[in-house]
Amino acid sequence: MAACIYPSKNIATPAMAEAWACLHAVKFGEDLGFRDNCVKGDSLIVIKGINDAKDEKSHISNVLKAVQNKINNFTHIKFRFVPCPANNAAHTLAKAGWHHEQPEYWMEEAPASVVELVERERTGNETG
């Protein structure tokens, strides 16, 4: 398990931000040598765009193609849609990325704010 933050500046739409996050997640897994991956996201347009092999013409199509081009570098990789309420940890990391100038990485750990959020979600106490 790993976590990362990438600076997110000058991204025009939420769909583009989600597409870039997906590409970064795939590249990060590849760089770490992971061969069996599950990438989860709460943007249905991004997950469907990656899972659907047709030639998409949306404003995020180039990023989706970059993700698709990396799929063969893995033994097994799947892309799953998860609704926003189930993806709070990812959103906490994404918000933290707004304040970083450089990427930041964690191996077998995560920032304290994310660990606390995951623990609250796990125990069913989302309000703290």
C-alpha positions as a Markdown table, in Angstrom:
| # | Residue | x | y | z |
|---|---|---|---|---|
| 1 | Met | 0.0 | 0.0 | 0.0 |
| 2 | Ala | 1.3 | 3.5 | -0.9 |
| 3 | Ala | 0.0 | 7.0 | -1.0 |
| 4 | Cys | 1.2 | 10.1 | -2.9 |
| 5 | Ile | 0.4 | 13.7 | -3.5 |
| 6 | Tyr | 1.0 | 15.5 | -6.7 |
| 7 | Pro | 0.7 | 19.3 | -7.0 |
| 8 | Ser | -2.5 | 20.2 | -8.8 |
| 9 | Lys | -2.3 | 23.6 | -10.4 |
| 10 | Asn | -4.0 | 24.9 | -13.6 |
| 11 | Ile | -6.3 | 22.0 | -14.1 |
| 12 | Ala | -9.4 | 23.2 | -15.8 |
| 13 | Thr | -12.1 | 20.7 | -14.8 |
| 14 | Pro | -12.8 | 18.2 | -12.1 |
| 15 | Ala | -12.8 | 15.4 | -14.8 |
| 16 | Met | -9.3 | 16.4 | -15.9 |
| 17 | Ala | -8.1 | 16.4 | -12.3 |
| 18 | Glu | -9.5 | 12.9 | -11.8 |
| 19 | Ala | -8.0 | 11.7 | -15.1 |
| 20 | Trp | -4.5 | 13.1 | -14.1 |
| 21 | Ala | -4.9 | 11.5 | -10.6 |
| 22 | Cys | -5.6 | 8.2 | -12.2 |
| 23 | Leu | -2.6 | 8.5 | -14.5 |
| 24 | His | -0.4 | 9.4 | -11.5 |
| 25 | Ala | -1.7 | 6.5 | -9.6 |
| 26 | Val | -0.8 | 4.1 | -12.5 |
| 27 | Lys | 2.6 | 5.6 | -12.9 |
| 28 | Phe | 3.3 | 5.5 | -9.2 |
| 29 | Gly | 2.3 | 1.8 | -9.1 |
| 30 | Glu | 4.5 | 1.1 | -12.1 |
| 31 | Asp | 7.5 | 2.9 | -10.6 |
| 32 | Leu | 7.1 | 0.9 | -7.4 |
| 33 | Gly | 7.1 | -2.4 | -9.3 |
| 34 | Phe | 3.5 | -3.3 | -8.4 |
| 35 | Arg | 2.1 | -5.7 | -11.0 |
| 36 | Asp | -1.3 | -6.4 | -9.6 |
| 37 | Asn | -3.2 | -3.2 | -9.0 |
| 38 | Cys | -6.7 | -1.8 | -8.4 |
| 39 | Val | -7.2 | 1.9 | -9.1 |
| 40 | Lys | -10.3 | 3.3 | -7.5 |
| 41 | Gly | -11.9 | 6.7 | -8.5 |
| 42 | Asp | -15.1 | 8.5 | -8.0 |
| 43 | Ser | -15.3 | 10.0 | -11.5 |
| 44 | Leu | -17.5 | 7.7 | -13.5 |
| 45 | Ile | -16.5 | 9.4 | -16.8 |
| 46 | Val | -12.8 | 8.6 | -16.1 |
| 47 | Ile | -13.4 | 5.0 | -15.0 |
| 48 | Lys | -15.7 | 4.3 | -18.0 |
| 49 | Gly | -13.3 | 6.0 | -20.3 |
| 50 | Ile | -10.4 | 3.9 | -19.2 |
| 51 | Asn | -12.4 | 0.6 | -19.2 |
| 52 | Asp | -14.0 | 1.3 | -22.6 |
| 53 | Ala | -11.6 | 0.7 | -25.4 |
| 54 | Lys | -13.4 | 3.0 | -27.9 |
| 55 | Asp | -11.7 | 6.1 | -29.3 |
| 56 | Glu | -13.0 | 8.8 | -27.0 |
| 57 | Lys | -13.1 | 12.4 | -28.1 |
| 58 | Ser | -13.6 | 14.2 | -24.8 |
| 59 | His | -11.3 | 16.9 | -23.3 |
| 60 | Ile | -9.7 | 14.2 | -21.2 |
| 61 | Ser | -9.1 | 11.7 | -24.0 |
| 62 | Asn | -5.3 | 12.2 | -24.2 |
| 63 | Val | -4.9 | 11.5 | -20.5 |
| 64 | Leu | -7.2 | 8.4 | -20.7 |
| 65 | Lys | -5.1 | 7.1 | -23.6 |
| 66 | Ala | -1.9 | 7.6 | -21.6 |
| 67 | Val | -3.5 | 5.4 | -18.8 |
| 68 | Gln | -4.6 | 2.8 | -21.3 |
| 69 | Asn | -1.1 | 2.7 | -22.8 |
| 70 | Lys | 0.3 | 1.7 | -19.4 |
| 71 | Ile | -2.1 | -1.2 | -18.8 |
| 72 | Asn | 0.1 | -3.8 | -20.5 |
| 73 | Asn | 2.9 | -3.0 | -18.0 |
| 74 | Phe | 0.9 | -4.8 | -15.3 |
| 75 | Thr | 0.1 | -8.5 | -14.8 |
| 76 | His | -3.4 | -7.5 | -13.6 |
| 77 | Ile | -4.9 | -4.0 | -13.2 |
| 78 | Lys | -8.5 | -3.0 | -12.8 |
| 79 | Phe | -10.2 | 0.4 | -12.5 |
| 80 | Arg | -13.2 | 0.6 | -10.2 |
| 81 | Phe | -15.7 | 3.3 | -9.6 |
| 82 | Val | -16.4 | 4.1 | -5.9 |
| 83 | Pro | -18.9 | 6.8 | -4.9 |
| 84 | Cys | -17.6 | 10.0 | -3.4 |
| 85 | Pro | -18.6 | 9.2 | 0.3 |
| 86 | Ala | -16.4 | 6.1 | 0.1 |
| 87 | Asn | -13.4 | 8.0 | -1.3 |
| 88 | Asn | -12.8 | 10.6 | 1.5 |
| 89 | Ala | -9.2 | 9.6 | 2.0 |
| 90 | Ala | -8.4 | 10.3 | -1.6 |
| 91 | His | -10.1 | 13.7 | -1.5 |
| 92 | Thr | -8.1 | 14.6 | 1.7 |
| 93 | Leu | -4.9 | 13.8 | -0.2 |
| 94 | Ala | -6.1 | 15.7 | -3.3 |
| 95 | Lys | -6.8 | 18.8 | -1.2 |
| 96 | Ala | -3.4 | 18.5 | 0.4 |
| 97 | Gly | -1.9 | 18.5 | -3.1 |
| 98 | Trp | -3.2 | 22.0 | -3.6 |
| 99 | His | -0.6 | 23.3 | -1.1 |
| 100 | His | 2.4 | 21.3 | -2.3 |
| 101 | Glu | 5.0 | 22.5 | -4.8 |
| 102 | Gln | 6.6 | 19.0 | -5.2 |
| 103 | Pro | 5.2 | 15.5 | -5.2 |
| 104 | Glu | 5.2 | 13.7 | -1.8 |
| 105 | Tyr | 5.2 | 9.9 | -1.3 |
| 106 | Trp | 4.4 | 7.5 | 1.5 |
| 107 | Met | 5.1 | 3.8 | 1.6 |
| 108 | Glu | 3.1 | 1.6 | 4.0 |
| 109 | Glu | 1.9 | 4.8 | 5.7 |
| 110 | Ala | 0.0 | 8.0 | 5.0 |
| 111 | Pro | -0.3 | 11.5 | 6.4 |
| 112 | Ala | -1.8 | 11.6 | 9.9 |
| 113 | Ser | -5.0 | 13.4 | 8.7 |
| 114 | Val | -5.7 | 10.5 | 6.2 |
| 115 | Val | -4.9 | 7.8 | 8.8 |
| 116 | Glu | -7.4 | 9.4 | 11.2 |
| 117 | Leu | -10.1 | 9.7 | 8.5 |
| 118 | Val | -9.7 | 6.1 | 7.4 |
| 119 | Glu | -9.9 | 5.0 | 11.0 |
| 120 | Arg | -13.1 | 7.0 | 11.6 |
| 121 | Glu | -14.6 | 5.5 | 8.4 |
| 122 | Arg | -13.6 | 2.0 | 9.4 |
| 123 | Thr | -15.2 | 2.3 | 12.9 |
| 124 | Gly | -18.3 | 4.1 | 11.5 |
| 125 | Asn | -17.6 | 7.4 | 13.3 |
| 126 | Glu | -17.2 | 9.7 | 10.3 |
| 127 | Thr | -17.8 | 12.9 | 12.3 |
| 128 | Gly | -14.9 | 12.3 | 14.6 |
